[in-house]
PDB file of C-alpha atoms and ligand atoms in Angstrom:
ATOM      1  CA  MET A   1      22.662 -40.553-145.297  1.00 65.00           C
ATOM      2  CA  SER A   2      25.703 -39.523-148.017  1.00 78.00           C
ATOM      3  CA  LYS A   3      27.823 -41.783-149.364  1.00 94.00           C
ATOM      4  CA  THR A   4      31.559 -41.727-149.715  1.00 97.00           C
ATOM      5  CA  ALA A   5      33.282 -44.193-152.324  1.00 98.00           C
ATOM      6  CA  ILE A   6      37.237 -44.879-151.427  1.00 98.00           C
ATOM      7  CA  VAL A   7      39.498 -45.594-154.407  1.00 98.00           C
ATOM      8  CA  THR A   8      43.226 -46.382-154.276  1.00 98.00           C
ATOM      9  CA  ASP A   9      45.585 -47.390-156.812  1.00 98.00           C
ATOM     10  CA  SER A  10      47.209 -51.208-156.427  1.00 98.00           C
ATOM     11  CA  THR A  11      50.451 -49.863-154.914  1.00 98.00           C
ATOM     12  CA  SER A  12      48.557 -49.886-151.597  1.00 98.00           C
ATOM     13  CA  TYR A  13      48.313 -53.954-151.707  1.00 98.00           C
ATOM     14  CA  ILE A  14      45.392 -54.251-149.609  1.00 98.00           C
ATOM     15  CA  PRO A  15      44.331 -57.951-150.174  1.00 98.00           C
ATOM     16  CA  SER A  16      41.372 -58.348-152.131  1.00 97.00           C
ATOM     17  CA  ASP A  17      39.104 -59.684-148.923  1.00 98.00           C
ATOM     18  CA  ILE A  18      39.907 -56.422-146.819  1.00 98.00           C
ATOM     19  CA  ARG A  19      39.180 -54.425-149.992  1.00 98.00           C
ATOM     20  CA  ASN A  20      35.907 -56.175-150.369  1.00 98.00           C
ATOM     21  CA  ALA A  21      34.832 -56.121-146.581  1.00 98.00           C
ATOM     22  CA  HIS A  22      35.232 -52.292-146.376  1.00 97.00           C
ATOM     23  CA  GLY A  23      34.158 -51.583-150.115  1.00 97.00           C
ATOM     24  CA  ILE A  24      37.167 -50.198-151.400  1.00 98.00           C
ATOM     25  CA  THR A  25      37.485 -49.898-155.000  1.00 98.00           C
ATOM     26  CA  MET A  26      41.198 -50.616-156.447  1.00 98.00           C
ATOM     27  CA  VAL A  27      42.720 -48.958-159.784  1.00 98.00           C
ATOM     28  CA  PRO A  28      45.589 -51.311-161.217  1.00 98.00           C
ATOM     29  CA  LEU A  29      48.949 -49.607-162.401  1.00 98.00           C
ATOM     30  CA  ASN A  30      50.593 -51.518-165.386  1.00 98.00           C
ATOM     31  CA  VAL A  31      53.974 -53.237-165.442  1.00 98.00           C
ATOM     32  CA  MET A  32      55.729 -53.838-168.662  1.00 97.00           C
ATOM     33  CA  PHE A  33      57.940 -56.664-170.249  1.00 96.00           C
ATOM     34  CA  GLY A  34      59.100 -55.507-173.736  1.00 93.00           C
ATOM     35  CA  ASP A  35      55.790 -55.215-175.460  1.00 93.00           C
ATOM     36  CA  GLU A  36      53.800 -56.957-172.723  1.00 95.00           C
ATOM     37  CA  MET A  37      51.720 -55.202-170.401  1.00 97.00           C
ATOM     38  CA  TYR A  38      50.198 -56.340-167.382  1.00 98.00           C
ATOM     39  CA  GLN A  39      47.919 -54.511-164.845  1.00 98.00           C
ATOM     40  CA  GLU A  40      49.234 -55.531-161.361  1.00 98.00           C
ATOM     41  CA  GLU A  41      47.055 -58.164-159.650  1.00 96.00           C
ATOM     42  CA  THR A  42      44.533 -58.289-162.315  1.00 96.00           C
ATOM     43  CA  ASP A  43      47.161 -59.725-164.790  1.00 98.00           C
ATOM     44  CA  ILE A  44      50.097 -60.900-162.732  1.00 98.00           C
ATOM     45  CA  SER A  45      50.414 -61.799-159.552  1.00 97.00           C
ATOM     46  CA  THR A  46      53.531 -60.779-157.017  1.00 98.00           C
ATOM     47  CA  MET A  47      54.761 -64.370-157.163  1.00 97.00           C
ATOM     48  CA  GLU A  48      54.655 -64.539-160.930  1.00 97.00           C
ATOM     49  CA  PHE A  49      56.418 -61.027-161.315  1.00 98.00           C
ATOM     50  CA  TYR A  50      59.445 -61.740-159.518  1.00 97.00           C
ATOM     51  CA  GLU A  51      59.995 -65.114-161.319  1.00 96.00           C
ATOM     52  CA  LYS A  52      59.137 -63.473-164.506  1.00 96.00           C
ATOM     53  CA  MET A  53      61.688 -61.083-163.401  1.00 93.00           C
ATOM     54  CA  LYS A  54      64.386 -63.575-162.890  1.00 92.00           C
ATOM     55  CA  THR A  55      63.802 -65.355-166.310  1.00 92.00           C
ATOM     56  CA  THR A  56      63.147 -62.260-168.601  1.00 92.00           C
ATOM     57  CA  GLU A  57      66.247 -60.420-170.053  1.00 88.00           C
ATOM     58  CA  ALA A  58      64.405 -57.344-170.292  1.00 87.00           C
ATOM     59  CA  LEU A  59      63.987 -55.411-167.230  1.00 91.00           C
ATOM     60  CA  PRO A  60      60.404 -54.248-166.420  1.00 96.00           C
ATOM     61  CA  THR A  61      59.238 -50.908-166.649  1.00 97.00           C
ATOM     62  CA  THR A  62      55.790 -49.475-165.341  1.00 98.00           C
ATOM     63  CA  SER A  63      52.983 -46.702-166.255  1.00 98.00           C
ATOM     64  CA  GLN A  64      50.132 -45.292-164.080  1.00 98.00           C
ATOM     65  CA  PRO A  65      46.708 -46.200-164.898  1.00 98.00           C
ATOM     66  CA  SER A  66      45.149 -44.749-168.088  1.00 98.00           C
ATOM     67  CA  ILE A  67      42.846 -41.602-167.746  1.00 98.00           C
ATOM     68  CA  GLY A  68      40.486 -43.310-169.021  1.00 98.00           C
ATOM     69  CA  LEU A  69      40.570 -45.991-166.480  1.00 98.00           C
ATOM     70  CA  PHE A  70      40.233 -43.432-163.505  1.00 98.00           C
ATOM     71  CA  GLU A  71      36.981 -41.754-165.552  1.00 98.00           C
ATOM     72  CA  GLU A  72      35.429 -44.843-166.017  1.00 98.00           C
ATOM     73  CA  THR A  73      35.709 -45.933-162.232  1.00 98.00           C
ATOM     74  CA  PHE A  74      34.333 -42.340-161.150  1.00 98.00           C
ATOM     75  CA  THR A  75      31.584 -42.358-163.437  1.00 98.00           C
ATOM     76  CA  ARG A  76      30.306 -45.904-162.328  1.00 98.00           C
ATOM     77  CA  LEU A  77      30.983 -45.042-158.529  1.00 98.00           C
ATOM     78  CA  ALA A  78      29.396 -41.816-158.878  1.00 97.00           C
ATOM     79  CA  LYS A  79      25.610 -43.813-159.772  1.00 96.00           C
ATOM     80  CA  THR A  80      25.784 -44.611-156.045  1.00 96.00           C
ATOM     81  CA  ALA A  81      27.966 -42.548-154.070  1.00 97.00           C
ATOM     82  CA  ASP A  82      27.779 -38.616-153.321  1.00 96.00           C
ATOM     83  CA  ASP A  83      31.579 -38.377-152.860  1.00 97.00           C
ATOM     84  CA  ILE A  84      34.815 -40.121-154.080  1.00 98.00           C
ATOM     85  CA  LEU A  85      37.896 -39.933-152.354  1.00 98.00           C
ATOM     86  CA  VAL A  86      40.911 -41.285-154.094  1.00 98.00           C
ATOM     87  CA  ILE A  87      44.016 -42.393-152.146  1.00 98.00           C
ATOM     88  CA  THR A  88      46.843 -42.369-154.495  1.00 98.00           C
ATOM     89  CA  LEU A  89      50.777 -43.479-154.138  1.00 98.00           C
ATOM     90  CA  SER A  90      53.122 -40.210-153.978  1.00 98.00           C
ATOM     91  CA  SER A  91      52.718 -37.768-156.619  1.00 98.00           C
ATOM     92  CA  GLY A  92      56.621 -37.384-156.442  1.00 96.00           C
ATOM     93  CA  ILE A  93      57.134 -40.739-157.919  1.00 96.00           C
ATOM     94  CA  SER A  94      54.122 -41.297-160.095  1.00 98.00           C
ATOM     95  CA  GLY A  95      51.874 -39.848-162.324  1.00 98.00           C
ATOM     96  CA  THR A  96      48.909 -41.392-161.173  1.00 98.00           C
ATOM     97  CA  PHE A  97      47.767 -38.801-158.778  1.00 98.00           C
ATOM     98  CA  GLU A  98      47.771 -36.242-161.662  1.00 98.00           C
ATOM     99  CA  THR A  99      46.110 -38.717-164.097  1.00 98.00           C
ATOM    100  CA  ALA A 100      43.268 -39.380-161.360  1.00 98.00           C
ATOM    101  CA  HIS A 101      43.172 -35.582-160.662  1.00 98.00           C
ATOM    102  CA  SER A 102      42.525 -34.610-164.568  1.00 98.00           C
ATOM    103  CA  ALA A 103      39.944 -37.640-164.635  1.00 98.00           C
ATOM    104  CA  ALA A 104      38.309 -36.541-161.804  1.00 98.00           C
ATOM    105  CA  GLN A 105      37.445 -33.014-163.832  1.00 97.00           C
ATOM    106  CA  MET A 106      35.497 -34.982-166.548  1.00 96.00           C
ATOM    107  CA  VAL A 107      33.295 -36.709-164.105  1.00 96.00           C
ATOM    108  CA  GLU A 108      29.652 -35.262-163.204  1.00 94.00           C
ATOM    109  CA  GLY A 109      27.243 -36.628-160.263  1.00 94.00           C
ATOM    110  CA  ALA A 110      29.687 -36.831-157.619  1.00 97.00           C
ATOM    111  CA  ASN A 111      32.289 -34.596-155.711  1.00 97.00           C
ATOM    112  CA  VAL A 112      35.949 -36.275-156.267  1.00 98.00           C
ATOM    113  CA  TYR A 113      38.527 -35.701-153.661  1.00 98.00           C
ATOM    114  CA  LEU A 114      42.042 -36.670-153.857  1.00 98.00           C
ATOM    115  CA  PHE A 115      44.850 -37.400-151.271  1.00 98.00           C
ATOM    116  CA  ASP A 116      48.353 -37.581-151.632  1.00 98.00           C
ATOM    117  CA  SER A 117      49.524 -40.074-149.418  1.00 98.00           C
ATOM    118  CA  GLU A 118      53.084 -39.157-150.121  1.00 98.00           C
ATOM    119  CA  VAL A 119      54.443 -42.555-149.939  1.00 98.00           C
ATOM    120  CA  SER A 120      53.316 -45.999-151.300  1.00 98.00           C
ATOM    121  CA  CYS A 121      52.611 -49.656-150.425  1.00 98.00           C
ATOM    122  CA  TYR A 122      50.738 -50.798-147.147  1.00 98.00           C
ATOM    123  CA  VAL A 123      51.647 -47.623-145.757  1.00 98.00           C
ATOM    124  CA  GLN A 124      49.531 -45.994-148.278  1.00 98.00           C
ATOM    125  CA  GLY A 125      46.918 -48.999-147.211  1.00 98.00           C
ATOM    126  CA  PHE A 126      46.777 -47.520-143.515  1.00 98.00           C
ATOM    127  CA  TYR A 127      45.488 -44.441-144.967  1.00 98.00           C
ATOM    128  CA  VAL A 128      43.070 -46.699-147.444  1.00 98.00           C
ATOM    129  CA  ILE A 129      41.569 -48.645-144.885  1.00 98.00           C
ATOM    130  CA  THR A 130      40.944 -45.754-142.085  1.00 98.00           C
ATOM    131  CA  ALA A 131      39.347 -43.834-144.898  1.00 98.00           C
ATOM    132  CA  ALA A 132      37.110 -46.549-145.737  1.00 98.00           C
ATOM    133  CA  LYS A 133      36.000 -47.471-141.830  1.00 98.00           C
ATOM    134  CA  LEU A 134      35.184 -43.903-141.748  1.00 98.00           C
ATOM    135  CA  ALA A 135      33.261 -43.758-144.566  1.00 97.00           C
ATOM    136  CA  GLU A 136      31.372 -46.618-143.503  1.00 96.00           C
ATOM    137  CA  ASP A 137      30.591 -44.885-139.966  1.00 96.00           C
ATOM    138  CA  GLY A 138      29.135 -41.879-142.061  1.00 95.00           C
ATOM    139  CA  MET A 139      31.829 -39.572-142.152  1.00 96.00           C
ATOM    140  CA  LYS A 140      32.403 -36.936-144.976  1.00 96.00           C
ATOM    141  CA  ALA A 141      35.029 -36.829-147.325  1.00 97.00           C
ATOM    142  CA  LYS A 142      36.321 -33.762-146.184  1.00 97.00           C
ATOM    143  CA  GLN A 143      36.142 -34.679-142.505  1.00 97.00           C
ATOM    144  CA  ILE A 144      37.673 -38.004-143.724  1.00 98.00           C
ATOM    145  CA  LEU A 145      40.658 -35.745-145.355  1.00 98.00           C
ATOM    146  CA  SER A 146      41.417 -33.938-142.864  1.00 98.00           C
ATOM    147  CA  HIS A 147      41.801 -37.179-140.445  1.00 98.00           C
ATOM    148  CA  LEU A 148      44.070 -38.208-143.037  1.00 98.00           C
ATOM    149  CA  GLU A 149      46.211 -35.024-142.639  1.00 98.00           C
ATOM    150  CA  LYS A 150      46.480 -35.781-138.852  1.00 98.00           C
ATOM    151  CA  MET A 151      47.455 -39.206-139.532  1.00 98.00           C
ATOM    152  CA  LYS A 152      50.126 -38.155-142.125  1.00 98.00           C
ATOM    153  CA  GLN A 153      51.807 -36.268-139.291  1.00 97.00           C
ATOM    154  CA  ARG A 154      52.213 -39.378-137.533  1.00 97.00           C
ATOM    155  CA  THR A 155      53.207 -41.981-140.341  1.00 98.00           C
ATOM    156  CA  ARG A 156      56.979 -42.997-140.984  1.00 98.00           C
ATOM    157  CA  ALA A 157      57.698 -45.116-143.640  1.00 98.00           C
ATOM    158  CA  TYR A 158      62.001 -46.451-144.173  1.00 98.00           C
ATOM    159  CA  PHE A 159      63.060 -48.696-146.279  1.00 97.00           C
ATOM    160  CA  MET A 160      66.107 -50.255-148.146  1.00 95.00           C
ATOM    161  CA  ALA A 161      66.341 -51.466-151.831  1.00 91.00           C
ATOM    162  CA  ASP A 162      68.602 -54.475-152.545  1.00 84.00           C
ATOM    163  CA  ASP A 163      69.882 -52.853-156.020  1.00 84.00           C
ATOM    164  CA  LEU A 164      69.788 -49.224-155.889  1.00 85.00           C
ATOM    165  CA  ASN A 165      70.145 -49.684-159.880  1.00 84.00           C
ATOM    166  CA  HIS A 166      66.566 -50.390-160.160  1.00 88.00           C
ATOM    167  CA  LEU A 167      65.625 -47.142-158.614  1.00 88.00           C
ATOM    168  CA  HIS A 168      68.354 -45.098-160.261  1.00 84.00           C
ATOM    169  CA  ARG A 169      67.500 -46.534-163.861  1.00 85.00           C
ATOM    170  CA  GLY A 170      63.573 -45.518-162.806  1.00 88.00           C
ATOM    171  CA  GLY A 171      64.716 -42.115-162.444  1.00 87.00           C
ATOM    172  CA  ARG A 172      62.824 -42.561-158.843  1.00 89.00           C
ATOM    173  CA  LEU A 173      65.895 -41.639-156.790  1.00 82.00           C
ATOM    174  CA  ASN A 174      66.436 -37.752-155.936  1.00 72.00           C
ATOM    175  CA  GLY A 175      69.683 -36.622-155.186  1.00 62.00           C
ATOM    176  CA  ALA A 176      71.243 -38.742-157.988  1.00 55.00           C
ATOM    177  CA  GLN A 177      74.304 -36.753-158.106  1.00 45.00           C
ATOM    178  CA  MET A 178      75.150 -38.013-154.811  1.00 51.00           C
ATOM    179  CA  LEU A 179      74.626 -41.600-155.897  1.00 57.00           C
ATOM    180  CA  VAL A 180      76.602 -41.732-158.556  1.00 54.00           C
ATOM    181  CA  GLY A 181      79.541 -44.247-158.186  1.00 48.00           C
ATOM    182  CA  SER A 182      80.129 -45.949-154.846  1.00 56.00           C
ATOM    183  CA  LEU A 183      76.949 -45.189-153.542  1.00 65.00           C
ATOM    184  CA  LEU A 184      75.002 -47.891-155.816  1.00 67.00           C
ATOM    185  CA  GLN A 185      77.054 -50.318-154.325  1.00 71.00           C
ATOM    186  CA  VAL A 186      75.513 -50.055-150.795  1.00 81.00           C
ATOM    187  CA  LYS A 187      72.508 -50.080-148.813  1.00 86.00           C
ATOM    188  CA  PRO A 188      71.185 -46.757-147.945  1.00 88.00           C
ATOM    189  CA  VAL A 189      68.431 -46.220-145.945  1.00 93.00           C
ATOM    190  CA  LEU A 190      65.607 -44.600-147.633  1.00 94.00           C
ATOM    191  CA  HIS A 191      62.671 -42.528-146.991  1.00 95.00           C
ATOM    192  CA  PHE A 192      60.215 -39.906-148.736  1.00 96.00           C
ATOM    193  CA  ASP A 193      61.067 -35.994-148.320  1.00 95.00           C
ATOM    194  CA  ASP A 194      58.481 -33.676-149.694  1.00 95.00           C
ATOM    195  CA  LYS A 195      57.018 -36.637-151.666  1.00 96.00           C
ATOM    196  CA  LYS A 196      60.227 -37.756-153.229  1.00 95.00           C
ATOM    197  CA  ILE A 197      62.334 -41.000-152.475  1.00 93.00           C
ATOM    198  CA  VAL A 198      66.168 -39.502-150.863  1.00 90.00           C
ATOM    199  CA  PRO A 199      68.705 -41.677-148.767  1.00 89.00           C
ATOM    200  CA  TYR A 200      68.021 -41.015-145.062  1.00 91.00           C
ATOM    201  CA  GLU A 201      71.362 -42.378-143.518  1.00 89.00           C
ATOM    202  CA  LYS A 202      74.143 -43.992-145.858  1.00 85.00           C
ATOM    203  CA  VAL A 203      75.081 -47.430-144.401  1.00 88.00           C
ATOM    204  CA  ARG A 204      77.045 -50.148-146.199  1.00 86.00           C
ATOM    205  CA  THR A 205      75.382 -53.173-145.416  1.00 90.00           C
ATOM    206  CA  ALA A 206      71.694 -54.567-145.581  1.00 92.00           C
ATOM    207  CA  LYS A 207      71.845 -55.524-141.998  1.00 94.00           C
ATOM    208  CA  LYS A 208      72.920 -52.203-140.995  1.00 94.00           C
ATOM    209  CA  ALA A 209      70.242 -50.649-142.733  1.00 95.00           C
ATOM    210  CA  ILE A 210      67.562 -52.730-141.173  1.00 97.00           C
ATOM    211  CA  ALA A 211      69.275 -52.291-137.637  1.00 97.00           C
ATOM    212  CA  LYS A 212      68.563 -48.290-138.525  1.00 97.00           C
ATOM    213  CA  ILE A 213      65.461 -48.470-139.386  1.00 98.00           C
ATOM    214  CA  LEU A 214      64.590 -50.636-135.963  1.00 98.00           C
ATOM    215  CA  GLY A 215      66.342 -48.310-134.157  1.00 98.00           C
ATOM    216  CA  LEU A 216      63.825 -45.525-135.776  1.00 98.00           C
ATOM    217  CA  LEU A 217      60.895 -47.472-135.025  1.00 98.00           C
ATOM    218  CA  HIS A 218      61.913 -48.068-131.333  1.00 98.00           C
ATOM    219  CA  GLU A 219      62.377 -44.444-130.839  1.00 97.00           C
ATOM    220  CA  ASP A 220      58.484 -43.910-131.369  1.00 96.00           C
ATOM    221  CA  ALA A 221      57.903 -47.353-129.596  1.00 95.00           C
ATOM    222  CA  LYS A 222      59.830 -47.531-126.664  1.00 92.00           C
ATOM    223  CA  PHE A 223      57.515 -45.363-124.483  1.00 90.00           C
ATOM    224  CA  GLY A 224      54.459 -48.081-125.257  1.00 88.00           C
ATOM    225  CA  ALA A 225      52.573 -45.942-127.873  1.00 91.00           C
ATOM    226  CA  ALA A 226      49.944 -47.550-129.738  1.00 95.00           C
ATOM    227  CA  LEU A 227      51.301 -48.201-133.336  1.00 97.00           C
ATOM    228  CA  ASP A 228      50.295 -50.016-136.310  1.00 98.00           C
ATOM    229  CA  VAL A 229      53.362 -51.334-137.942  1.00 98.00           C
ATOM    230  CA  VAL A 230      53.877 -53.160-141.341  1.00 98.00           C
ATOM    231  CA  VAL A 231      56.962 -55.155-142.373  1.00 98.00           C
ATOM    232  CA  ILE A 232      57.406 -54.949-146.479  1.00 98.00           C
ATOM    233  CA  HIS A 233      59.112 -57.217-148.383  1.00 98.00           C
ATOM    234  CA  ALA A 234      60.065 -58.124-152.193  1.00 98.00           C
ATOM    235  CA  ASN A 235      60.122 -61.841-152.028  1.00 97.00           C
ATOM    236  CA  ARG A 236      61.446 -62.290-148.910  1.00 97.00           C
ATOM    237  CA  PRO A 237      58.413 -63.561-146.475  1.00 97.00           C
ATOM    238  CA  GLU A 238      60.705 -65.731-144.102  1.00 98.00           C
ATOM    239  CA  LYS A 239      62.922 -62.421-143.084  1.00 98.00           C
ATOM    240  CA  ALA A 240      59.505 -60.232-142.711  1.00 98.00           C
ATOM    241  CA  GLU A 241      58.239 -63.074-140.321  1.00 98.00           C
ATOM    242  CA  GLU A 242      61.339 -62.811-138.534  1.00 98.00           C
ATOM    243  CA  LEU A 243      60.950 -58.721-138.428  1.00 98.00           C
ATOM    244  CA  LYS A 244      57.211 -59.214-137.209  1.00 98.00           C
ATOM    245  CA  LYS A 245      58.114 -61.446-134.541  1.00 98.00           C
ATOM    246  CA  TYR A 246      60.840 -59.325-133.254  1.00 98.00           C
ATOM    247  CA  ILE A 247      58.918 -56.288-133.312  1.00 98.00           C
ATOM    248  CA  LYS A 248      56.057 -57.922-131.614  1.00 97.00           C
ATOM    249  CA  SER A 249      58.040 -59.576-128.862  1.00 96.00           C
ATOM    250  CA  LYS A 250      59.875 -56.367-128.152  1.00 96.00           C
ATOM    251  CA  TYR A 251      56.739 -53.928-128.120  1.00 96.00           C
ATOM    252  CA  PRO A 252      53.375 -55.762-126.734  1.00 91.00           C
ATOM    253  CA  ASP A 253      51.560 -52.719-127.424  1.00 90.00           C
ATOM    254  CA  VAL A 254      51.817 -52.569-131.435  1.00 96.00           C
ATOM    255  CA  THR A 255      49.935 -54.335-133.658  1.00 97.00           C
ATOM    256  CA  VAL A 256      52.258 -55.838-136.792  1.00 98.00           C
ATOM    257  CA  THR A 257      51.269 -57.015-140.117  1.00 98.00           C
ATOM    258  CA  THR A 258      53.348 -57.874-143.358  1.00 98.00           C
ATOM    259  CA  SER A 259      52.984 -56.922-146.788  1.00 98.00           C
ATOM    260  CA  HIS A 260      55.050 -57.096-150.134  1.00 98.00           C
ATOM    261  CA  PHE A 261      56.031 -55.013-152.606  1.00 98.00           C
ATOM    262  CA  GLY A 262      54.125 -55.552-155.603  1.00 98.00           C
ATOM    263  CA  PRO A 263      55.237 -55.852-159.175  1.00 98.00           C
ATOM    264  CA  VAL A 264      55.208 -52.012-159.713  1.00 98.00           C
ATOM    265  CA  ILE A 265      56.926 -51.483-156.848  1.00 98.00           C
ATOM    266  CA  GLY A 266      59.032 -54.306-157.102  1.00 97.00           C
ATOM    267  CA  THR A 267      59.906 -53.000-160.690  1.00 97.00           C
ATOM    268  CA  HIS A 268      61.680 -50.116-158.738  1.00 96.00           C
ATOM    269  CA  LEU A 269      63.052 -51.523-155.767  1.00 95.00           C
ATOM    270  CA  GLY A 270      64.147 -54.961-157.057  1.00 94.00           C
ATOM    271  CA  GLU A 271      63.632 -58.459-155.163  1.00 96.00           C
ATOM    272  CA  GLY A 272      64.992 -58.664-151.697  1.00 95.00           C
ATOM    273  CA  SER A 273      64.257 -55.169-150.801  1.00 96.00           C
ATOM    274  CA  LEU A 274      62.682 -54.509-147.088  1.00 97.00           C
ATOM    275  CA  GLY A 275      60.729 -51.754-145.668  1.00 98.00           C
ATOM    276  CA  ILE A 276      58.937 -50.779-142.190  1.00 98.00           C
ATOM    277  CA  GLY A 277      56.252 -48.344-141.971  1.00 98.00           C
ATOM    278  CA  TRP A 278      54.218 -47.414-138.818  1.00 98.00           C
ATOM    279  CA  THR A 279      51.621 -45.089-137.691  1.00 98.00           C
ATOM    280  CA  ASP A 280      49.557 -44.185-134.993  1.00 96.00           C
ATOM    281  CA  ALA A 281      46.904 -47.013-133.950  1.00 96.00           C
ATOM    282  CA  ASP A 282      44.601 -44.551-132.328  1.00 94.00           C
ATOM    283  CA  LEU A 283      44.088 -42.496-135.883  1.00 95.00           C
ATOM    284  CA  ALA A 284      44.323 -45.580-137.999  1.00 94.00           C
ATOM    285  CA  ILE A 285      40.911 -47.073-136.775  1.00 80.00           C
TER     286      ILE A 285
HETATM  287  C1  LIG B 301      54.568 -45.359-162.124  1.00 78.61           C
HETATM  288  O1  LIG B 301      55.039 -46.246-163.470  1.00 78.61           O
HETATM  289  O2  LIG B 301      54.059 -44.605-162.279  1.00 78.61           O
HETATM  290  C2  LIG B 301      54.872 -45.818-160.893  1.00 78.61           C
HETATM  291  C3  LIG B 301      56.250 -45.654-160.428  1.00 78.61           C
HETATM  292  C4  LIG B 301      56.502 -46.201-159.026  1.00 78.61           C
HETATM  293  C5  LIG B 301      57.688 -45.984-158.640  1.00 78.61           C
HETATM  294  C6  LIG B 301      58.200 -46.944-157.239  1.00 78.61           C
HETATM  295  C7  LIG B 301      59.374 -46.397-156.586  1.00 78.61           C
HETATM  296  C8  LIG B 301      59.857 -47.210-155.437  1.00 78.61           C
HETATM  297  C9  LIG B 301      58.534 -46.553-153.913  1.00 78.61           C
HETATM  298  C10 LIG B 301      58.932 -47.199-152.892  1.00 78.61           C
HETATM  299  C11 LIG B 301      57.698 -47.114-152.044  1.00 78.61           C
HETATM  300  C12 LIG B 301      58.140 -47.603-149.998  1.00 78.61           C
HETATM  301  C13 LIG B 301      56.873 -47.509-149.404  1.00 78.61           C
HETATM  302  C14 LIG B 301      57.727 -47.890-148.010  1.00 78.61           C
END
């Protein structure tokens, strides 16, 4: 039977026990405080990062994995796999997809396929875990890709940044002209459109932003659809737990988990940010 290896970048924030259980290989992105460079998860934990963000004057920056790291990873996997399927964060916010694509051209002995999640964090993780389970069942990379494309049609992610200046400073907020001045003081609901982050709706407070996101979830969950939902937080575990409990009690047919914005995504969203994502549970096996 042919073997498909599944690779993700670190921003899917899939816990290592789940990655290990499904043979998922993770390639880390980097976070920099001045001259100090850390591979997220490997060199700096999420807790350490938020602590450092509070205590360090220099604001952090981020970078994609090097082409060498992808090439090394693919070459190692090519020794035991026929196909390699790489699932990255949105190509509209990071060069990770492009770098993985360039590294793929250098690898011999396996076919490398790429899937642009057009999102990030545990919502990207839904694709990665599904792909890994399908690969375990013996599905070939091309079929897994078409399954993921179907899933993409049924996947949503909305989030709010506690301080929009981080996204603005990192150049990851599209339609920046709309954001000059007062909008930077408010908490719009954000989402991905054509791979880029754009405001979905301009609301004034974090409370209203969360209510709006819950309203959008309600539209998809109200008739009892089986959904996999994730509540994602930037160092706000209690709020994430509270939202998880609320969602679970309101929609018994949904599965809810919590996850976090790790160092790389936390650099661009800032502490206190929150997001909710969901996908069709019948497709996310
Ligand atoms: C890099 O340096 O290549 C990484 C850039 C990461 C930009 C992150 C922007 C925020 C993404 C928010 C995702 C929310 C998903 C629910």
